Amino acid sequence: MAHFTKATSLHDWLNQRLAVDTLRRVLAKEYWIPKDINFLWAMGMVLAITFGLLLVSGIFLLMYYQPNVNLAFDSVNYTIMKEVEFGWLWRHIHGVAASVVFLIIYIHMFTGIYYGSYKKGRELIWISGMLLFVTFSAEAFSGYMLPWGQMSYWAGMVITNLFSLGDLHMNGLVEWIRGDYVPGQAFLNRFFMLHVLLLPLVIMALIGLHFGTLRIPHVNNQEGEEIDFEEEAAKYKAGKKAESKVIAFANDFLAKDMFVVSVFLIFFFYLVFYHYDFAMDPVNFDPADPLKTPAHIYPEWYFLWSYEILRPFSTNVGLVAFGFAQVIFFLLPFLDKSPNAKPAHKRGLFKVWFWVMLVDMIILTAMGKLPPEGIFSTIGLYAALTFIGLWIILPIITKMEKEV
Amino acid sequence: MRELKILAVVVVFTLITYYLVEPFAHGQMHKHTEFNNFNYNGKSDIEEVEHKIAVAKAANEPTEELEKKLEEKKQFWADVEKIAQLQGDVAAGEGTYAMCQGCHFEGATNMGGVTPPSLEHAGSLYDKKYLIALVKNPAMAMNVDHKFKDPAMHPMGAIMGMVTSDQDIANVVAYLKAKKAGEVTSKEAFVEACGRCHADRYMKWTQVGFRPAAKEDIKTGKDINMLKFEQKVAEEQKAVAEYMGKLPPDLSIIIRARSEHFLKTFVEDPQSQLGGTAMPRTGLSKEGYEKVEEFLADSGDAKRHERAELGPKVLIYLLIFAIFAYLWKKEVWRDLH
């Protein structure tokens, strides 16, 4: 039995049992962040807040949602949207947040790529982040099935069909995933389970891992400068805060984060109240009808770029290209052979690579939505080839890079 | 300032992506249909046939039938225009209207596929020229003449043998416009103009009326009156589905499933948005359509007023939050620079 003394205060009582002072020191007051950062470094906090919004609104929706092919549509569009007090608000928050979270994830990812924040000890930050991206994608897809509208049904049909893997004709695998020949009750039930239990658990575990991977290499900074954190922390603690290159996570970094979060929330709730349509496709307000294929089937905007890498090719080639697009970002830390962990503008050809990649992915996104006809098909094909080409030349151009 | 430059880059790329994925892509996916402002002059009907002729010519197919149809349509709508200029006599129209009442009355039952609608608010709901066209040739007015070899075979086709002179048509329409034009609620507008074919389950509307409140027998848990009602609904739906080819969709949430422009242009001329559809033109006037739209919004977007009221409050709250967050940041960072 460990030794405990009579507590002098509630704080002391907790401190003896939970070491709250130590926790506070390690997690907040002496968790050092570089000072030379901009608002893009707050995207992690913005993501955490958005995930919180998704979680809380999801809990409220879960209280009324019915995972049954006959009841699901009306439980969302009637019960939640009309009967439940503020049900409409929770639903719009959930729907808009599911879309906006991907916008922030992409900004967060491209920030990491631009500043080289996946290099030199930060590989695991990148990989755990990519795992989060993939899990969020699965979470978004499974959630999209739940209202059981036309787009839920047909997107579910198209995406699960991919698992037949073209000429391998693995129809058994597709049936196994669906639990039926076509999306039906078994399909809806399992995607419901994935959406509200398994995937959120995985996401929360991965968020923990993502935070953990940051601890030792520390957050990167705007110039990619290598900082002696112990030395700079000593300066900070000695009161030379202005001179020190680091700041404390709380309240220094947090104060800036919260300002960025507040601006983000204004934008977010503007969308929730005045511009929610982009996140809630009209087609999905028609109930699922297995006998009626919609004129245009397209995924939500955040999947369009990888959809367009699948689409311009023949089935087998398309699937290989699609598989390539899904895993290649994981390998970024190993394909970038440059010795520099510096922002792109200091890295010569890599700077060009970055902007071409960004523009190419926007083109892929646009072409993924447009009907695959005429000029759009051609642009889509070249954009997909450019995407693959960019990854092939990445090791070559970064190998040639001089140390700066 | 560097941060603002970075923000500008992020915003510009976000907006470009948004523009391409939303307004641009949807503009490409949906053909543009011109809106004629609920002015029924046969413009889109004639254009439709002209388009078919062009398509047939391009495919080297015979166009004689279509040319004939085109002439017929032009003549028809020119006649409608002419009748619209006549001075209608309301008192004489009342006499003619007695003939309408043979089919159109409260509690009318299904005749040849559909139940004749109540005309209680016809004068307020429907456009004058459309009503003229409808009495003159129902199939032509509704732009479903392609479904009937002989327009008299239309369920309302009998009217063509009953009201024959231009003056009679002008009189009965003048009567509807004068005497059947009271204040109309959104519910009445939907029920009379749409409700005989379309159910709206979120408003408890069925093709035969509003669903009565359930009264279960406590001993069996069954509501026999409700079961009888359900049977009536099922029979009516079967008749409508057989006549239309399929059961017309429930309109509970159509207000969110289609754009405002689609709904307007579709109601004005269903063929313009959905070529070959069995849906007839209903001839709603601008005012009539607004009432129907209100009903559909009450059904599918019931909390829009609450949303409009809450929005500014939330945004003002967040603005104040942002000001405090900024002041806090300033305070904390004073020592850091």
XYZ file of C-alpha atoms in Angstrom:
741
model
C 0.000 0.000 0.000
C 1.412 3.330 -1.053
C 1.717 6.128 1.468
C -1.049 8.759 1.440
C -1.305 11.747 3.754
C -4.468 13.539 4.826
C -5.377 15.860 1.989
C -5.145 19.601 2.625
C -7.412 20.494 -0.306
C -9.364 18.880 -3.100
C -6.430 19.672 -5.392
C -4.026 17.900 -3.020
C -6.417 14.959 -2.706
C -6.523 14.573 -6.479
C -2.812 15.210 -6.837
C -1.944 12.338 -4.514
C -4.140 9.979 -6.473
C -3.873 11.222 -10.066
C -0.715 13.351 -10.129
C -2.703 16.152 -11.747
C 0.196 18.618 -11.392
C 2.510 16.311 -13.272
C -0.095 15.681 -15.935
C -0.653 19.378 -16.360
C 3.065 20.015 -16.622
C 3.681 17.248 -19.142
C 0.605 17.805 -21.297
C 0.240 21.572 -21.180
C 2.617 23.868 -19.344
C 5.844 22.205 -20.472
C 4.724 20.716 -23.746
C 6.832 22.850 -26.057
C 5.678 24.146 -29.401
C 7.856 26.246 -31.749
C 6.956 29.910 -31.778
C 7.492 30.366 -35.508
C 4.199 28.961 -36.735
C 1.133 30.293 -38.573
C -2.584 29.602 -38.380
C -2.206 26.390 -40.397
C -0.737 24.855 -37.244
C -4.141 25.233 -35.608
C -5.822 22.821 -38.034
C -5.248 19.956 -35.604
C -7.305 21.747 -32.990
C -9.932 22.664 -35.598
C -10.142 18.973 -36.505
C -10.478 17.945 -32.870
C -13.331 20.439 -32.424
C -15.036 19.276 -35.629
C -14.717 15.663 -34.521
C -16.297 16.713 -31.211
C -19.190 18.321 -33.115
C -19.641 15.128 -35.127
C -19.579 12.990 -32.019
C -22.060 15.073 -30.036
C -24.477 15.629 -32.929
C -24.143 11.936 -33.805
C -25.160 10.906 -30.294
C -28.334 12.985 -30.568
C -29.142 11.566 -34.012
C -28.503 8.041 -32.765
C -31.307 8.431 -30.251
C -33.891 8.628 -33.048
C -32.346 6.939 -36.068
C -33.780 3.520 -37.059
C -31.381 1.184 -38.896
C -34.110 -0.526 -40.886
C -34.536 -0.346 -44.657
C -38.225 0.502 -44.277
C -37.851 3.063 -41.515
C -34.409 4.624 -41.944
C -35.359 7.289 -44.508
C -38.349 8.579 -42.573
C -36.625 8.325 -39.201
C -34.119 10.856 -40.564
C -36.302 13.035 -42.764
C -39.479 12.959 -40.719
C -38.720 12.066 -37.106
C -35.425 13.916 -36.783
C -36.158 16.762 -39.211
C -39.763 17.470 -38.167
C -40.706 15.874 -34.871
C -37.647 16.113 -32.649
C -36.916 19.542 -31.165
C -33.779 20.886 -32.893
C -33.340 17.547 -34.642
C -32.858 19.523 -37.873
C -30.013 21.444 -36.239
C -28.183 18.298 -35.115
C -28.616 16.769 -38.520
C -27.354 19.814 -40.382
C -24.402 20.093 -37.996
C -23.609 16.414 -38.549
C -23.983 16.569 -42.327
C -22.025 19.788 -42.793
C -19.299 18.737 -40.321
C -18.847 15.442 -42.182
C -18.034 17.421 -45.309
C -16.070 20.255 -43.720
C -13.916 17.858 -41.701
C -12.475 16.640 -45.010
C -11.740 20.169 -46.167
C -9.735 20.695 -42.979
C -8.069 17.273 -43.288
C -6.909 18.167 -46.807
C -5.612 21.561 -45.626
C -3.857 19.784 -42.730
C -2.312 17.208 -45.110
C -1.115 19.732 -47.656
C 0.320 21.849 -44.832
C 2.301 18.779 -43.760
C 3.480 18.169 -47.316
C 4.417 21.806 -47.932
C 6.473 22.185 -44.755
C 8.032 18.704 -44.960
C 6.503 17.722 -41.627
C 6.722 14.005 -42.438
C 10.505 13.853 -42.538
C 13.345 13.191 -40.126
C 11.666 11.545 -37.178
C 8.172 12.697 -38.071
C 7.330 9.710 -40.295
C 4.948 8.227 -37.743
C 3.043 11.479 -37.426
C 2.378 11.275 -41.154
C 1.505 7.568 -41.159
C -0.859 7.787 -38.188
C -2.439 10.823 -39.858
C -2.946 8.853 -43.055
C -4.519 6.028 -41.042
C -6.893 8.630 -39.644
C -7.660 9.850 -43.147
C -8.536 6.324 -44.297
C -10.649 5.628 -41.206
C -12.441 8.959 -41.577
C -13.156 8.028 -45.199
C -14.706 4.729 -44.107
C -16.640 6.556 -41.407
C -17.959 9.106 -43.913
C -18.909 6.410 -46.416
C -20.705 4.237 -43.853
C -22.542 7.284 -42.502
C -23.656 8.230 -45.990
C -25.455 4.875 -46.268
C -27.604 5.472 -43.214
C -30.366 7.821 -44.496
C -31.071 5.106 -47.106
C -31.723 7.550 -49.909
C -31.056 7.003 -53.600
C -27.420 8.086 -53.388
C -26.851 6.024 -50.218
C -28.118 2.938 -51.967
C -26.413 3.396 -55.311
C -23.102 4.637 -53.923
C -23.172 1.572 -51.656
C -23.826 -0.578 -54.698
C -21.017 0.941 -56.778
C -18.368 1.035 -54.056
C -18.978 -2.506 -52.771
C -18.876 -3.685 -56.391
C -15.237 -2.551 -56.563
C -14.387 -5.497 -54.331
C -15.184 -7.928 -57.136
C -11.753 -6.724 -58.345
C -12.478 -6.649 -62.069
C -11.477 -9.763 -63.930
C -10.880 -11.652 -60.705
C -14.700 -11.759 -60.473
C -14.707 -12.052 -56.712
C -18.476 -11.800 -56.478
C -18.422 -13.976 -53.375
C -16.407 -11.294 -51.605
C -18.912 -8.617 -52.646
C -21.795 -10.725 -51.333
C -19.884 -11.368 -48.115
C -19.374 -7.629 -47.600
C -23.025 -6.871 -48.352
C -24.442 -9.876 -46.533
C -26.804 -10.161 -49.514
C -26.755 -10.058 -53.311
C -27.611 -6.376 -53.273
C -27.488 -3.751 -50.521
C -30.333 -4.570 -48.126
C -31.091 -4.949 -44.448
C -27.891 -6.862 -43.595
C -25.859 -4.231 -45.419
C -27.550 -1.354 -43.624
C -27.143 -3.014 -40.222
C -23.447 -3.665 -40.586
C -22.679 -0.216 -41.934
C -24.679 1.198 -39.035
C -22.523 -0.798 -36.605
C -19.334 0.348 -38.353
C -20.474 3.966 -38.339
C -21.564 4.254 -34.729
C -19.242 1.842 -32.953
C -16.234 0.214 -34.553
C -14.956 3.066 -36.688
C -15.406 5.797 -34.035
C -13.477 3.587 -31.592
C -10.677 3.163 -34.125
C -10.688 6.899 -34.844
C -10.382 7.749 -31.155
C -7.535 5.270 -30.703
C -5.780 6.679 -33.774
C -6.187 10.254 -32.522
C -4.413 9.123 -29.342
C -1.647 7.558 -31.432
C -1.401 10.666 -33.640
C -0.900 12.871 -30.554
C 1.622 10.382 -29.196
C 3.729 10.431 -32.347
C 4.055 14.216 -32.031
C 5.524 14.173 -28.575
C 9.145 13.225 -29.252
C 9.871 14.836 -32.648
C 7.741 17.884 -31.691
C 5.703 20.003 -34.042
C 7.511 21.400 -37.098
C 7.895 25.145 -37.684
C 7.543 27.545 -40.599
C 11.209 27.505 -41.600
C 11.882 23.835 -40.869
C 14.466 24.962 -38.334
C 15.934 22.307 -36.057
C 15.337 23.472 -32.492
C 17.084 22.380 -29.310
C 13.932 22.123 -27.286
C 15.660 21.691 -23.919
C 17.772 24.769 -24.336
C 14.879 26.885 -25.600
C 12.595 25.592 -22.841
C 15.193 26.571 -20.244
C 15.167 30.134 -21.668
C 11.383 30.199 -21.518
C 11.329 28.975 -17.935
C 13.954 31.516 -16.949
C 11.488 34.198 -17.982
C 13.165 35.048 -21.299
C 9.975 34.246 -23.148
C 10.457 36.760 -25.945
C 13.925 35.385 -26.694
C 12.965 31.691 -26.549
C 12.050 29.902 -29.753
C 9.378 27.855 -28.036
C 6.058 28.457 -26.368
C 4.005 26.322 -24.009
C 1.081 24.349 -25.388
C -1.204 25.968 -22.816
C -2.031 28.768 -22.688
C 0.330 30.184 -25.344
C -0.429 27.877 -28.252
C -3.983 27.230 -27.074
C -4.854 30.944 -27.068
C -3.905 31.198 -30.737
C -5.668 27.922 -31.539
C -8.885 29.097 -29.959
C -8.897 32.286 -31.998
C -8.517 30.258 -35.199
C -11.215 27.867 -33.957
C -13.583 30.778 -33.320
C -13.131 32.075 -36.876
C -13.635 28.539 -38.178
C -16.845 28.175 -36.176
C -18.294 31.338 -37.722
C -17.626 29.857 -41.177
C -18.958 26.462 -40.088
C -22.228 27.702 -38.631
C -22.750 30.011 -41.582
C -22.744 26.821 -43.691
C -25.013 25.010 -41.232
C -27.692 27.686 -41.398
C -27.383 29.156 -44.861
C -25.475 26.841 -47.154
C -25.951 23.222 -46.152
C -27.018 21.942 -49.581
C -23.481 21.271 -50.804
C -23.092 18.684 -48.035
C -26.535 17.108 -48.443
C -27.063 16.036 -52.014
C -30.655 16.519 -53.254
C -30.578 13.065 -54.878
C -30.354 11.527 -51.419
C -33.734 13.033 -50.523
C -35.346 10.488 -52.829
C -35.850 7.225 -50.919
C -33.668 4.287 -52.000
C -35.191 2.559 -55.021
C -33.421 -0.600 -56.256
C -35.388 -0.401 -59.515
C -34.368 3.127 -60.451
C -30.742 4.074 -61.086
C -30.091 7.826 -60.722
C -28.943 9.599 -63.895
C -25.639 10.592 -62.302
C -23.976 8.639 -59.518
C -21.074 10.420 -57.858
C -19.457 10.213 -54.435
C -19.215 13.116 -52.016
C -16.690 15.758 -53.108
C -13.872 14.519 -50.880
C -13.725 11.140 -52.642
C -13.910 12.547 -56.164
C -10.168 12.741 -56.840
C -9.602 9.062 -56.153
C -12.827 8.155 -57.981
C -11.473 9.949 -61.044
C -8.248 7.957 -60.858
C -10.422 4.836 -61.160
C -12.761 6.034 -63.870
C -10.813 6.974 -67.016
C -9.177 3.554 -67.340
C -10.497 0.112 -68.277
C -11.791 -1.866 -65.274
C -8.613 -3.752 -64.310
C -6.184 -0.903 -64.950
C -8.565 1.470 -63.170
C -8.648 -0.708 -60.077
C -4.867 -0.902 -59.941
C -4.627 2.882 -60.336
C -7.290 3.320 -57.640
C -5.408 0.977 -55.272
C -2.228 2.947 -56.007
C -3.977 6.234 -55.130
C -5.221 4.786 -51.834
C -1.819 3.698 -50.522
C 0.698 5.991 -52.160
C 0.303 8.891 -49.719
C 1.334 6.543 -46.903
C 4.723 6.144 -48.555
C 5.431 9.863 -48.895
C 8.090 9.945 -46.126
C 10.018 7.187 -47.887
C 9.578 8.370 -51.470
C 10.851 11.839 -50.592
C 14.608 11.189 -50.648
C 15.660 14.769 -49.955
C 17.895 15.434 -46.955
C 15.961 18.644 -46.263
C 13.054 18.905 -43.863
C 12.289 22.373 -45.165
C 9.249 24.191 -46.544
C 8.657 23.624 -50.252
C 9.680 27.157 -51.284
C 13.222 26.381 -50.138
C 13.403 23.069 -51.984
C 13.613 23.881 -55.708
C 11.847 21.299 -57.852
C 9.822 19.980 -54.947
C 8.074 23.354 -54.832
C 6.895 22.803 -58.401
C 5.917 19.219 -57.537
C 3.794 20.447 -54.620
C 1.769 23.000 -56.579
C 1.312 20.701 -59.577
C 0.054 17.966 -57.225
C -2.385 20.356 -55.551
C -3.777 21.668 -58.831
C -3.901 18.152 -60.302
C -5.945 16.887 -57.365
C -8.384 19.787 -57.761
C -8.726 18.961 -61.465
C -9.293 15.284 -60.607
C -11.921 16.343 -58.060
C -13.788 18.441 -60.635
C -13.614 15.776 -63.359
C -14.744 13.112 -60.894
C -18.056 14.893 -60.554
C -18.585 15.867 -64.179
C -20.175 13.327 -66.517
C -17.389 11.240 -68.121
C -17.979 12.498 -71.646
C -15.961 14.298 -74.292
C -13.391 16.763 -73.097
C -13.993 15.995 -69.401
C -13.014 12.362 -69.982
C -9.809 13.390 -71.691
C -8.874 15.928 -69.022
C -9.644 13.298 -66.359
C -7.389 10.738 -68.045
C -4.457 13.147 -68.301
C -4.950 14.352 -64.735
C -4.941 10.740 -63.500
C -1.772 9.988 -65.482
C -0.190 13.167 -64.112
C -1.030 12.033 -60.568
C 0.703 8.690 -61.083
C 3.606 10.329 -62.912
C 4.159 12.808 -60.082
C 4.652 9.964 -57.614
C 7.052 8.183 -59.945
C 9.281 11.232 -60.355
C 9.143 12.223 -56.676
C 12.096 10.026 -55.554
C 14.143 11.191 -58.553
C 13.670 14.927 -58.112
C 14.103 14.763 -54.345
C 17.272 12.671 -54.682
C 18.714 15.411 -56.879
C 17.912 18.041 -54.276
C 20.926 19.749 -52.690
C 21.162 20.061 -48.974
C 20.225 23.574 -47.830
C 1.104 40.056 -43.544
C 2.219 36.497 -44.124
C -0.687 34.817 -42.332
C -3.221 36.716 -44.416
C -1.409 35.766 -47.624
C -1.522 32.107 -46.605
C -5.202 32.463 -45.727
C -5.861 34.004 -49.145
C -4.186 31.010 -50.850
C -6.277 28.545 -48.813
C -9.503 30.453 -49.497
C -8.844 30.807 -53.237
C -8.129 27.083 -53.731
C -11.163 26.150 -51.612
C -13.461 28.426 -53.609
C -12.138 27.182 -56.960
C -12.785 23.587 -55.877
C -16.236 24.509 -54.634
C -17.110 26.303 -57.849
C -16.011 23.376 -60.023
C -17.715 20.692 -57.956
C -20.977 22.479 -57.273
C -22.268 25.246 -59.601
C -20.149 24.276 -62.618
C -20.618 20.496 -62.421
C -24.349 20.732 -61.761
C -24.701 23.226 -64.615
C -23.131 20.618 -66.895
C -25.186 17.705 -65.562
C -28.632 19.227 -65.812
C -29.806 20.680 -69.091
C -31.030 24.203 -68.778
C -34.776 24.559 -69.063
C -36.192 27.964 -69.652
C -38.860 29.184 -67.269
C -41.832 30.890 -68.924
C -43.059 32.563 -65.730
C -46.249 30.454 -65.633
C -47.351 32.031 -68.873
C -49.238 29.340 -70.791
C -48.925 30.128 -74.483
C -47.676 26.784 -75.785
C -44.147 28.072 -76.291
C -42.425 25.011 -74.807
C -44.958 22.632 -76.414
C -44.148 23.996 -79.869
C -40.393 24.019 -79.183
C -40.635 20.414 -78.044
C -42.107 19.295 -81.374
C -39.622 21.457 -83.307
C -36.830 19.753 -81.427
C -38.267 16.322 -82.252
C -38.413 17.294 -85.932
C -34.767 18.374 -85.860
C -33.787 15.079 -84.208
C -35.800 13.050 -86.731
C -34.275 14.983 -89.641
C -30.778 14.377 -88.312
C -31.559 10.660 -88.126
C -33.127 10.685 -91.621
C -36.483 9.626 -90.251
C -39.853 10.730 -91.672
C -41.130 13.953 -90.171
C -44.603 14.212 -91.737
C -46.505 13.224 -88.598
C -44.439 15.611 -86.526
C -44.912 18.472 -89.011
C -48.639 17.895 -88.775
C -48.446 17.893 -84.992
C -46.509 21.138 -85.068
C -49.146 22.859 -87.190
C -51.850 21.494 -84.910
C -50.136 22.854 -81.803
C -49.474 26.249 -83.345
C -53.089 26.520 -84.426
C -54.352 25.361 -81.030
C -52.380 27.881 -78.989
C -53.206 30.669 -81.467
C -56.898 29.833 -80.960
C -56.426 29.920 -77.190
C -54.900 33.360 -77.536
C -57.909 34.475 -79.600
C -60.446 33.158 -77.065
C -58.549 34.909 -74.281
C -59.335 38.217 -76.010
C -63.100 37.588 -75.891
C -65.218 39.205 -73.206
C -66.553 36.343 -71.044
C -70.075 36.540 -69.632
C -70.026 35.335 -66.004
C -73.795 34.731 -65.791
C -73.826 32.700 -69.015
C -70.722 30.883 -67.779
C -72.574 29.716 -64.697
C -74.964 27.795 -66.899
C -72.121 26.114 -68.719
C -70.425 25.367 -65.412
C -73.427 23.173 -64.455
C -72.103 20.697 -67.017
C -68.692 20.636 -65.289
C -70.376 19.724 -62.042
C -71.478 16.414 -63.507
C -67.961 15.160 -62.749
C -66.376 17.860 -60.588
C -67.970 17.867 -57.149
C -66.936 17.275 -53.534
C -66.663 13.532 -52.948
C -66.281 12.652 -56.629
C -64.927 9.158 -57.287
C -62.351 7.827 -59.692
C -63.281 8.088 -63.365
C -61.058 6.359 -65.857
C -57.956 6.443 -63.669
C -58.194 9.707 -61.764
C -60.691 11.408 -59.527
C -61.926 14.694 -61.033
C -60.591 17.514 -58.879
C -62.658 19.933 -56.896
C -62.943 23.233 -58.755
C -63.732 25.253 -55.628
C -60.603 27.419 -56.034
C -59.943 26.836 -59.743
C -60.121 30.557 -60.484
C -57.359 31.406 -58.012
C -55.162 28.365 -58.618
C -55.049 28.100 -62.397
C -54.032 30.441 -65.154
C -56.771 31.900 -67.360
C -55.252 30.890 -70.702
C -54.573 27.414 -69.378
C -58.227 27.012 -68.357
C -59.303 28.109 -71.821
C -56.957 25.589 -73.398
C -58.143 22.891 -71.008
C -61.817 23.299 -71.912
C -60.966 23.476 -75.600
C -58.790 20.326 -75.670
C -57.695 18.798 -72.343
C -55.016 16.480 -73.734
C -53.425 19.313 -75.708
C -53.567 21.777 -72.784
C -51.948 19.264 -70.441
C -49.333 18.439 -73.100
C -50.143 14.733 -72.871
C -51.692 14.531 -76.365
C -48.932 12.075 -77.354
C -50.664 9.556 -75.067
C -54.037 9.781 -76.854
C -54.661 8.982 -80.506
C -58.017 10.676 -80.214
C -58.031 13.589 -77.722
C -61.632 12.738 -76.868
C -60.313 9.554 -75.218
C -58.735 11.667 -72.485
C -60.717 11.193 -69.224
C -61.862 14.809 -69.605
C -62.164 14.538 -73.380
C -65.955 14.551 -73.238
C -65.852 18.289 -72.594
C -64.836 18.817 -76.220
C -68.317 17.718 -77.301
C -70.052 19.677 -74.549
C -68.548 23.153 -74.673
C -67.905 23.861 -78.303
C -68.151 27.552 -79.101
C -65.328 29.959 -78.335
C -67.755 32.257 -76.539
C -68.951 29.422 -74.272
C -65.357 28.652 -73.337
C -64.697 32.323 -72.568
C -67.895 32.441 -70.484
C -67.167 29.406 -68.303
C -63.579 30.525 -67.687
C -64.841 34.009 -66.803
C -67.223 32.358 -64.344
C -64.390 30.325 -62.709
C -62.199 33.422 -62.517
C -65.008 35.465 -60.941
C -66.827 33.007 -58.692
C -64.349 30.248 -57.848
C -61.534 32.539 -56.921
C -61.723 32.930 -53.159
C -58.817 32.958 -50.729
C -57.073 29.593 -50.959
C -54.887 27.949 -48.319
C -51.688 26.089 -49.169
C -53.365 22.860 -48.100
C -56.337 23.387 -50.432
C -53.977 24.327 -53.242
C -51.997 21.089 -52.889
C -55.060 18.883 -52.436
C -56.869 20.310 -55.467
C -53.928 20.664 -57.844
C -51.678 17.714 -56.911
C -53.341 15.544 -54.314
C -55.403 13.206 -56.470
C -52.300 11.517 -57.854
C -49.605 12.373 -55.282
C -49.613 11.334 -51.646
C -47.656 13.285 -49.027
C -47.116 10.999 -46.065
C -45.361 13.659 -43.954
C -48.598 15.689 -44.130
C -50.747 12.556 -43.741
C -52.263 13.143 -47.175
C -53.335 10.170 -49.324
C -54.945 10.155 -52.776
C -58.367 9.827 -51.093
C -57.974 12.347 -48.268
C -56.139 13.028 -45.033
C -55.419 9.961 -42.949
C -57.839 9.915 -39.996
C -56.508 9.764 -36.445
C -56.062 6.149 -35.389
C -58.567 4.779 -32.862
C -57.552 1.301 -31.852
C -59.905 -1.189 -30.340
C -58.274 -1.811 -26.986
C -59.303 -5.465 -27.021
C -57.578 -6.390 -30.304
C -55.174 -3.537 -30.988
C -56.653 -3.312 -34.507
C -58.322 -0.237 -35.936
C -60.973 -1.514 -38.309
C -61.868 1.919 -39.667
C -58.215 2.558 -40.447
C -57.949 -0.779 -42.232
C -60.986 0.159 -44.325
C -59.381 3.504 -45.079
C -56.142 1.785 -46.089
C -58.087 -0.428 -48.466
C -59.682 2.618 -50.059
C -56.248 4.217 -50.472
C -54.845 1.023 -51.987
C -57.702 0.773 -54.489
C -57.375 4.402 -55.526
C -53.595 4.056 -55.859
C -54.043 0.985 -58.024
C -56.407 2.872 -60.359
C -54.038 5.859 -60.569
C -51.007 3.603 -61.126
C -52.789 1.703 -63.893
C -53.774 4.914 -65.624
C -50.405 6.697 -65.200
C -48.178 3.674 -65.774
C -46.721 3.859 -62.285
C -47.749 5.309 -58.968
C -46.784 9.010 -58.979
C -44.175 9.691 -56.291
C -44.992 10.735 -52.751
C -44.119 14.436 -52.461
C -43.249 14.514 -48.748
C -39.713 15.791 -49.227
C -39.604 16.734 -52.902
C -38.792 20.305 -51.875
C -35.296 19.109 -50.876
C -34.923 16.441 -53.538
C -35.296 18.891 -56.467
C -34.057 22.394 -57.009
C -36.430 25.342 -56.957
C -35.862 25.871 -60.677
C -36.574 22.220 -61.489
C -39.856 22.218 -59.596
C -41.066 25.460 -61.205
C -40.222 24.449 -64.746
C -41.480 20.907 -64.203
C -44.857 22.134 -62.984
C -45.063 24.600 -65.845
C -44.388 21.875 -68.430
C -43.545 18.373 -67.137
C -42.385 17.287 -70.612
C -39.657 19.930 -70.601
C -37.825 18.261 -67.726
C -38.930 14.660 -68.094
C -39.707 13.855 -71.735
C -42.473 11.285 -72.108
C -43.700 11.548 -68.538
C -47.357 10.760 -67.871
C -47.591 13.760 -65.581
C -50.028 16.285 -67.022
C -49.497 20.005 -66.908
C -51.678 21.299 -64.090
C -51.721 24.913 -65.255
C -50.980 26.508 -61.887
C -50.716 30.278 -61.975
C -47.851 32.031 -60.201
C -50.012 32.571 -57.102
C -51.311 29.001 -57.194
C -47.800 27.618 -57.477
C -46.610 29.706 -54.523
C -49.339 28.139 -52.388
C -48.395 24.612 -53.477
C -44.734 25.388 -52.854
C -45.591 26.558 -49.347
C -47.354 23.270 -48.640
C -44.388 21.283 -49.949
C -42.031 23.351 -47.794
C -44.241 22.758 -44.742
C -44.010 19.077 -45.547
C -40.312 18.665 -46.369
C -38.609 21.681 -44.779
C -40.872 22.366 -41.827
C -38.252 24.012 -39.638
C -37.147 26.650 -42.139
C -38.579 29.523 -40.090
C -36.885 28.242 -36.937
C -33.640 27.917 -38.907
C -33.900 31.477 -40.230
C -34.563 32.765 -36.728
C -31.786 30.852 -34.959
C -29.054 31.450 -37.570
C -28.249 35.102 -36.824
C -28.293 34.477 -33.048
C -25.727 31.692 -33.292
C -23.516 33.756 -35.590
C -23.656 36.808 -33.309
C -22.762 34.607 -30.350
C -19.773 33.230 -32.237
C -18.689 36.699 -33.303
C -18.573 37.768 -29.656
C -16.725 34.533 -28.839
C -14.184 35.344 -31.577
C -13.614 38.843 -30.160
C -12.912 37.404 -26.702
C -10.683 34.699 -28.175
C -8.693 37.400 -29.987
C -8.326 39.489 -26.852
C -7.187 36.428 -24.898
C -4.594 35.594 -27.543
C -3.314 39.205 -27.442
C -3.066 39.021 -23.679
C -1.248 35.676 -23.615
C 1.160 36.584 -26.403
C 2.103 40.002 -25.009
C 5.148 38.503 -23.245
C 6.050 36.166 -26.090
C 7.019 38.698 -28.754
